[in-house]
Short mmCIF file of C-alpha atoms and ligand atoms in Angstrom, two decimals:
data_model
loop_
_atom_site.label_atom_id
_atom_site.label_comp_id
_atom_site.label_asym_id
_atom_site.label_seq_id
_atom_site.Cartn_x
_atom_site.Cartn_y
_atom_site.Cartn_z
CA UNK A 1 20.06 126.73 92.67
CA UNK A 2 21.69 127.10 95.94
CA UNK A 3 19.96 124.87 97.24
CA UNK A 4 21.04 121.94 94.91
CA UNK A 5 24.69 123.28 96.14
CA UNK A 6 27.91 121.45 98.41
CA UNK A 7 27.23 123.04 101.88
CA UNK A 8 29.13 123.66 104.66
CA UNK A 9 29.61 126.15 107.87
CA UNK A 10 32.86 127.69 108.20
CA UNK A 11 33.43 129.76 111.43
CA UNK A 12 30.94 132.56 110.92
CA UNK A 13 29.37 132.02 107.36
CA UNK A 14 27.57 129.10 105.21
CA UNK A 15 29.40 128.37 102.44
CA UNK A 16 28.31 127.00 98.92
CA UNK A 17 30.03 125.47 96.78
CA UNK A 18 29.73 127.30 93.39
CA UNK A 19 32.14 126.68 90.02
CA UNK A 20 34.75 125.48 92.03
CA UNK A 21 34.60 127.87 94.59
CA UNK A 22 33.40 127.75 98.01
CA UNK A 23 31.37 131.29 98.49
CA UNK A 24 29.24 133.22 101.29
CA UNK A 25 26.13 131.43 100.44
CA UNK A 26 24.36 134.93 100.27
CA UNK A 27 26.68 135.49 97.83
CA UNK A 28 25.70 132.67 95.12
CA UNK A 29 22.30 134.31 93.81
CA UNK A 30 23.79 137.75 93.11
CA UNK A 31 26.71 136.27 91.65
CA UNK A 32 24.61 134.65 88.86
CA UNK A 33 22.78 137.60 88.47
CA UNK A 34 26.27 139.51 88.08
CA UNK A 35 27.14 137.08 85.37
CA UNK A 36 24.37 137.41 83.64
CA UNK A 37 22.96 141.01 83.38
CA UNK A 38 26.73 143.17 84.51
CA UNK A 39 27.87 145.38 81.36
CA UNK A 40 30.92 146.89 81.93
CA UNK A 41 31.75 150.08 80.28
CA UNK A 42 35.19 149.73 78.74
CA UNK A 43 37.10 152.56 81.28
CA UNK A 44 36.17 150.60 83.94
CA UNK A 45 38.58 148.86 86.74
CA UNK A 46 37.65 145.91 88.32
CA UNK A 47 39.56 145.73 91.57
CA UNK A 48 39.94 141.82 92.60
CA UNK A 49 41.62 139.93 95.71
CA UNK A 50 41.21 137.30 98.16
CA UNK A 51 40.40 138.53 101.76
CA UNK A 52 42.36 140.07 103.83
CA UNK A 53 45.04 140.16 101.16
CA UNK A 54 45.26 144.00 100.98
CA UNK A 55 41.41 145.50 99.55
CA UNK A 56 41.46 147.95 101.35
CA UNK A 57 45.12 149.36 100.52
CA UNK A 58 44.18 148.66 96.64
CA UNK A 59 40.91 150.57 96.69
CA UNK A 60 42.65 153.49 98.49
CA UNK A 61 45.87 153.72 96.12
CA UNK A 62 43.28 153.16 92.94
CA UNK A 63 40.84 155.38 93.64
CA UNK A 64 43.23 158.02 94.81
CA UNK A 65 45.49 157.73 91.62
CA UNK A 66 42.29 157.16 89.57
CA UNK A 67 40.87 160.65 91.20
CA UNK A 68 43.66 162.95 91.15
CA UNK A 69 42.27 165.39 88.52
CA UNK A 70 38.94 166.21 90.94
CA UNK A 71 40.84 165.75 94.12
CA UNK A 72 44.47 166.09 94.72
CA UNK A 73 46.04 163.62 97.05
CA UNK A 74 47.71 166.35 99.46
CA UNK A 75 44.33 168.32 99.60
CA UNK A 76 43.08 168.11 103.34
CA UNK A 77 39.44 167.93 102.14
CA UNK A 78 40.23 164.33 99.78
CA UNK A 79 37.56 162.04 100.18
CA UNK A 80 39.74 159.78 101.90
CA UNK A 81 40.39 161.58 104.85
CA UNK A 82 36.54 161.23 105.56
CA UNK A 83 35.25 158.47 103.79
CA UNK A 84 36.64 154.67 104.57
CA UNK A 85 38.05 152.98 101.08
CA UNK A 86 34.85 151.02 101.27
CA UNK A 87 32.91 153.45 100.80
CA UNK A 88 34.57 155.33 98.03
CA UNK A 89 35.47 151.70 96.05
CA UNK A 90 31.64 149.78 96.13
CA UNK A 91 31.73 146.04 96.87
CA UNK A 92 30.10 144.17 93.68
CA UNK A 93 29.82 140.89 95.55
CA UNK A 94 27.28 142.20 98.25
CA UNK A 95 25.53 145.12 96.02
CA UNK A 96 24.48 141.83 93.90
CA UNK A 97 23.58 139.96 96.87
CA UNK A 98 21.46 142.82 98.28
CA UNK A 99 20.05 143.14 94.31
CA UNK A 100 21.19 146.92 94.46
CA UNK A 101 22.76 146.80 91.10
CA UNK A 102 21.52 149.92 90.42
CA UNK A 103 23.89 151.77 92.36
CA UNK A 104 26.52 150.74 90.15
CA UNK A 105 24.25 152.00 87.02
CA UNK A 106 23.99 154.73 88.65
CA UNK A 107 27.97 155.72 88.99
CA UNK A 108 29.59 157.70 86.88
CA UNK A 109 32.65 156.36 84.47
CA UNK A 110 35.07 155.88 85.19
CA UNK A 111 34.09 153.14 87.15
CA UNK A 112 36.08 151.58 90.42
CA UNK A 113 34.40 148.25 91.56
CA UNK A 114 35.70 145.51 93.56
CA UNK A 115 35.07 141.74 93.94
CA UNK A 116 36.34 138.68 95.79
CA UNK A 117 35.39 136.35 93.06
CA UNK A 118 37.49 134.57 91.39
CA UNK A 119 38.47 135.28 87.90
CA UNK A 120 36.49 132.12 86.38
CA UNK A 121 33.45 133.70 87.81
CA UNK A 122 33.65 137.09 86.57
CA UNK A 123 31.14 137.69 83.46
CA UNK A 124 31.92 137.00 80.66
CA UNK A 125 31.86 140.17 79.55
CA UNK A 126 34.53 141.48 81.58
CA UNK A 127 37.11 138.50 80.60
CA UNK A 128 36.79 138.57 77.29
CA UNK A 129 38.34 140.80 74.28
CA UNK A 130 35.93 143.86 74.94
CA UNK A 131 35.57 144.03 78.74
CA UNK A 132 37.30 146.28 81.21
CA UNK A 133 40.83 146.40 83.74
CA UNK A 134 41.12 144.12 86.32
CA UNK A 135 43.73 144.61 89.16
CA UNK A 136 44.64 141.86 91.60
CA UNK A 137 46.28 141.95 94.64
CA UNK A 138 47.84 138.94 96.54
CA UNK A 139 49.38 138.37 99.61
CA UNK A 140 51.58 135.67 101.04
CA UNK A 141 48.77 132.78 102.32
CA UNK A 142 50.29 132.41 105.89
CA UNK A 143 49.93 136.28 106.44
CA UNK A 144 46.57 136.12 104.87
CA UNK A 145 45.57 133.34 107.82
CA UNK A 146 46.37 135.81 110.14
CA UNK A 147 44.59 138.77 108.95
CA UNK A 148 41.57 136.47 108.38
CA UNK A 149 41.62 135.07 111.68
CA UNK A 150 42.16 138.67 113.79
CA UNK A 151 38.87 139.83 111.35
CA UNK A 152 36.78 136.94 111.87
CA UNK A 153 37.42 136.90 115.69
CA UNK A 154 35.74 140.54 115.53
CA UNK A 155 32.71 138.82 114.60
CA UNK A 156 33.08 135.41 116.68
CA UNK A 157 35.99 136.02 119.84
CA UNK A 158 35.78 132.16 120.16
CA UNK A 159 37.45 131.53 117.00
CA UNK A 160 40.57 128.96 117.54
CA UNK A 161 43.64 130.19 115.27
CA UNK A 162 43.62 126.46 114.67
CA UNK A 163 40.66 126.12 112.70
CA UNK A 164 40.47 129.19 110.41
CA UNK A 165 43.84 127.68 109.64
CA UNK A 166 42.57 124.21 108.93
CA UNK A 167 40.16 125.76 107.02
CA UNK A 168 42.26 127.73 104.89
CA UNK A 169 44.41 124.57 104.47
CA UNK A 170 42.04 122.57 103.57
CA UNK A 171 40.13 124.99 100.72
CA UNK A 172 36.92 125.98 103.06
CA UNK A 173 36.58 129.01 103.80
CA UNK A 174 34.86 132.40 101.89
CA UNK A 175 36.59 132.51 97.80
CA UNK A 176 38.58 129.52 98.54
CA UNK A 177 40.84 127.49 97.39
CA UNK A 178 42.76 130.29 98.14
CA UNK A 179 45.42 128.75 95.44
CA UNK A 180 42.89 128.42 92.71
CA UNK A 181 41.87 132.04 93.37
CA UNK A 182 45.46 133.62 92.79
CA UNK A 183 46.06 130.97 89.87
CA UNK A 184 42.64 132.01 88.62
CA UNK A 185 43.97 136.28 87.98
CA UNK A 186 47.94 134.84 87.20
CA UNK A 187 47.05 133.04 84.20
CA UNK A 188 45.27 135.57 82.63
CA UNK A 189 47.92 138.27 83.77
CA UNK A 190 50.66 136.38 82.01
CA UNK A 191 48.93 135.81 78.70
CA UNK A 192 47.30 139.71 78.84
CA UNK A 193 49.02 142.05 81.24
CA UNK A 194 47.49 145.24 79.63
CA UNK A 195 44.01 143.75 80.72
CA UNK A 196 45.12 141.94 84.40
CA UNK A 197 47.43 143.71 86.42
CA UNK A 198 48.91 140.75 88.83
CA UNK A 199 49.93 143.14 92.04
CA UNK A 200 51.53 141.21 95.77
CA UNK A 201 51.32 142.75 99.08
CA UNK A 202 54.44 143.05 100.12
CA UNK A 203 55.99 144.33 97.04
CA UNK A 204 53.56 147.28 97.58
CA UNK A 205 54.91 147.90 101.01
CA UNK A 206 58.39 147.22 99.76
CA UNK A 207 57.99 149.81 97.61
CA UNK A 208 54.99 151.56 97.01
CA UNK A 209 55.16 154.42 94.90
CA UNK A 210 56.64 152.39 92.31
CA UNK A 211 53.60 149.95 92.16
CA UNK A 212 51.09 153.27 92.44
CA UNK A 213 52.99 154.92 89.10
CA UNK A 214 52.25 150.63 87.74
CA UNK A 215 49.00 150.57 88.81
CA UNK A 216 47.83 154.77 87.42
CA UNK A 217 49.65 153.57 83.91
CA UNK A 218 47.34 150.30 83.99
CA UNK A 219 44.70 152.38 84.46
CA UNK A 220 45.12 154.56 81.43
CA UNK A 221 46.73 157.75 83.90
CA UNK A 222 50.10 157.68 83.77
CA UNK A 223 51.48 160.37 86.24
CA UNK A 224 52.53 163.40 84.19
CA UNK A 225 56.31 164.82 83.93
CA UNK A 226 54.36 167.67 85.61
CA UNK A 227 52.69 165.51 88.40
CA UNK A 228 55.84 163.50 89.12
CA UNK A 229 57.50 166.81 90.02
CA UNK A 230 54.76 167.74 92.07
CA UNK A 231 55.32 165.15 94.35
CA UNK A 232 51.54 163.56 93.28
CA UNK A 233 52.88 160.24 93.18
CA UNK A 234 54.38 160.29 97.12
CA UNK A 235 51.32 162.14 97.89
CA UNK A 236 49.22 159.36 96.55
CA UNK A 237 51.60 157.15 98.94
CA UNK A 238 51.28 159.25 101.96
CA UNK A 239 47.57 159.46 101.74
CA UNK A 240 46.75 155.75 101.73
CA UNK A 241 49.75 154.85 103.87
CA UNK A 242 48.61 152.42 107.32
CA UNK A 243 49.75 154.89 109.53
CA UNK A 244 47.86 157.72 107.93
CA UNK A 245 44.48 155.59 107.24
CA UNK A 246 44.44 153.73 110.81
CA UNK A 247 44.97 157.27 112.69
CA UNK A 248 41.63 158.88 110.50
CA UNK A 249 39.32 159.38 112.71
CA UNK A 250 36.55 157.89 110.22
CA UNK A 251 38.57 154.99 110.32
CA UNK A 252 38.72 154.17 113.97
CA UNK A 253 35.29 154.38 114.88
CA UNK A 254 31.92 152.69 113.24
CA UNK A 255 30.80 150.44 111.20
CA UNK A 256 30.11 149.97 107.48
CA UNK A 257 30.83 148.87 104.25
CA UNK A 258 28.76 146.95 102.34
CA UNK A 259 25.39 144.36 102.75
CA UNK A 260 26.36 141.64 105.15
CA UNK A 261 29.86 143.69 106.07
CA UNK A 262 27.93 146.61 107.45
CA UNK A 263 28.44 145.27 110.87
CA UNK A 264 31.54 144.81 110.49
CA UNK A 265 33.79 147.57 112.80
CA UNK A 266 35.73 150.02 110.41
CA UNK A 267 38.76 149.43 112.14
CA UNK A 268 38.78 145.87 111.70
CA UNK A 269 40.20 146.65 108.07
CA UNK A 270 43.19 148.41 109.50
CA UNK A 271 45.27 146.27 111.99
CA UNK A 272 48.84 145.76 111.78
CA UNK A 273 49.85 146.18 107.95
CA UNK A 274 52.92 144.30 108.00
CA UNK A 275 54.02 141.46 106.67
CA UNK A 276 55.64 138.27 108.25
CA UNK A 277 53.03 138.72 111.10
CA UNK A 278 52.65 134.67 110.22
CA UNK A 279 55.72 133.93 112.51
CA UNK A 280 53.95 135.50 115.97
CA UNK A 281 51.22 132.73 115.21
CA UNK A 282 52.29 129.53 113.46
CA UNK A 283 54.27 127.05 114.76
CA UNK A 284 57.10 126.78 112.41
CA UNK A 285 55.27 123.00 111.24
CA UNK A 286 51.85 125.00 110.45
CA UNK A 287 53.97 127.54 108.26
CA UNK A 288 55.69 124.38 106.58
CA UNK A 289 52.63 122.80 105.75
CA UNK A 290 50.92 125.49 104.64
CA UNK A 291 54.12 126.61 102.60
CA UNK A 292 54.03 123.27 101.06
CA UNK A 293 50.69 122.96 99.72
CA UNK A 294 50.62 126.41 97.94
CA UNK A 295 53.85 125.28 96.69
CA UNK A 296 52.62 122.14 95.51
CA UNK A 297 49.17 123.97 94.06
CA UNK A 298 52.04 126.26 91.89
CA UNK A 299 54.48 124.08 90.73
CA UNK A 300 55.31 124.94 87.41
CA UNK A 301 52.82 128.18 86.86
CA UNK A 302 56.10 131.08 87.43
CA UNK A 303 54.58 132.10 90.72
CA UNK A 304 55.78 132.15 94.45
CA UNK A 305 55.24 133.72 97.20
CA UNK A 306 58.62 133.08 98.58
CA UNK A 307 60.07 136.28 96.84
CA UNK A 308 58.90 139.13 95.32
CA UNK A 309 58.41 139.64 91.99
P1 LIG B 401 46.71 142.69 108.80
O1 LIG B 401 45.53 142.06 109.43
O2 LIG B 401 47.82 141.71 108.54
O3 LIG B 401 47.20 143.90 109.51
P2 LIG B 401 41.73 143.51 103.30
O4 LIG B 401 41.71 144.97 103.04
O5 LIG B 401 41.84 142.69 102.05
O6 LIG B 401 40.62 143.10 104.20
O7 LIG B 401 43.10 143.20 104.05
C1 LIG B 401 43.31 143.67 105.35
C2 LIG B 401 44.79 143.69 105.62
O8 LIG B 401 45.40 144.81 104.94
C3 LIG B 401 45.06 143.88 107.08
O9 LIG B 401 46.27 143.18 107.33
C4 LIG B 401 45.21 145.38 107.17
O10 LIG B 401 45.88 145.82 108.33
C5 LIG B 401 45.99 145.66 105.91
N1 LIG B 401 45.86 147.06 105.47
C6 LIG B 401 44.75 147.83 105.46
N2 LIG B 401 45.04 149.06 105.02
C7 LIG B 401 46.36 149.07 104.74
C8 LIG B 401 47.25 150.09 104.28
N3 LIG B 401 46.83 151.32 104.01
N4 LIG B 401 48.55 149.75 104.12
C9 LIG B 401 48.99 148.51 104.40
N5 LIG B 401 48.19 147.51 104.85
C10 LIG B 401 46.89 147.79 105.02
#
């Protein structure tokens, strides 16, 4: 099968073209198989984004909101504060390319996954009437190029800014188009928000523990009158905040996440955390063009990333 696939390099990967999609080739094998044989149990949350769009921030809030009742957010032994999100949150793209489906078997419910597929791709099973949550997180494209360009130069310090922006521009590079992707989770959050949440970057830095209280109702734990006066829900907020993550000390050092991305430095995943980074990169043409194609891709669908929501 992957053979028979479109090719092509992009900076550090191989690429396939798969459904539309342009994936990690190591990825295309394990995505069939995820297809195929995943069964999700109906408490589970599928967490879902395009790279570099804010994974890491959405795996810390959810499984921090998620696991309140076994570990308060102000305790100073949470799992968070020695464990990267990564590694509390597992990666369902590369434990199916590694064929380690097991491990998610072997979790206990409720269930917090997380995938860089696109929502056409998911099973079946997920998507349709009886499957499980799925929360998406987007970000606006330009600061996306950015983010992808500072992680990928980790792996290759070559890297021109130039052509992981070509790339993104022109579709080729890792879950790409990156336009089809978001339009792939904002259809089906419009026509069924109680199953996809639809969540954006910066409105989560805008204001956070509003979209943490969103995102703990979604996932069938509302904070309680009692919580809320606890101060759970800033807790929640302080725990996963930048500052607080980038400054762990689990977090600055090492390696690890998951299959191909255990190489990958842990502090790649925590740089700057802001957004409108775009402008200290792009010439104000690049943003322009790029501005204009993902407005052009969603003409017409309610989105844009030109406010919030
Ligand atoms: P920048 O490179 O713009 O700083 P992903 O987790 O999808 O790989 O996305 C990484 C981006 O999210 C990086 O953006 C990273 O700094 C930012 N990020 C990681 N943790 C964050 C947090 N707790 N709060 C806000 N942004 C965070």
């Amino acid at each position: 099968l992957v053979a028979a696939l479109p090719r092509r390099q992009q900076s550090i990967l191989e690429l396939r073209l798969y459904q539309g999609f342009w994936l990690p080739e190591h990825w295309v094998p394990g995505t069939v198989v995820f297809q195929r044989r995943f069964s999700p149990r109906p408490d589970d949350v599928v967490l879902a984004s395009y790279p570099k769009c804010g994974t890491t921030w959405l795996k810390a809030l959810a499984f921090a909101a998620a696991a309140r009742g076994a570990y308060p957010p102000a305790a100073p032994g949470h799992p968070l504060r020695r464990l990267n999100p990564h590694d509390c949150v597992p990666f369902i793209d590369e434990i199916f390319a590694g064929g380690e489906e097991a491990k998610l078997d072997a979790l206990p419910s409720p269930r917090l996954m997380n995938t860089h597929l696109p929502y056409t791709l998911l099973p079946d099973r997920v998507t349709n009437a009886g499957g499980c949550r799925v929360v998406y997180v987007c970000r606006d494209p330009k600061d996306m190029v950015v983010s992808l360009w500072h992680f990928l130069r980790r792996a290759k310090p070559d890297l021109s800014f130039v052509e992981t922006f070509e790339s993104v521009c022109d579709g080729t590079v890792a879950a790409g188009p990156v336009w089809d992707h978001v339009l792939s989770y904002w259809r089906p959050s419009v026509a069924r928000p109680d199953r996809v949440l639809f969540l954006k970057y910066e409105d989560l830095l805008r204001d956070t523990a509003a979209n943490v209280r969103r995102l703990a109702e979604f996932m069938g734990r509302p904070f309680t009158a009692a919580e809320e006066a606890a101060g759970d829900v800033a807790a929640v907020v302080e725990l996963c905040s930048f500052d607080e993550m980038k400054g762990l000390d689990v977090n600055k050092a090492g390696s690890g996440t998951a299959g191909r991305y255990r190489a990958m430095p842990r502090d790649a995943f925590f740089r700057k955390g802001v957004a409108g980074d775009w402008a200290n990169h792009m010439t104000p043409e690049m943003a322009a063009r790029l501005d204009g194609i993902i407005r052009e891709k969603l003409q017409g669908t309610g989105l844009d990333f030109a406010q919030g929501s």
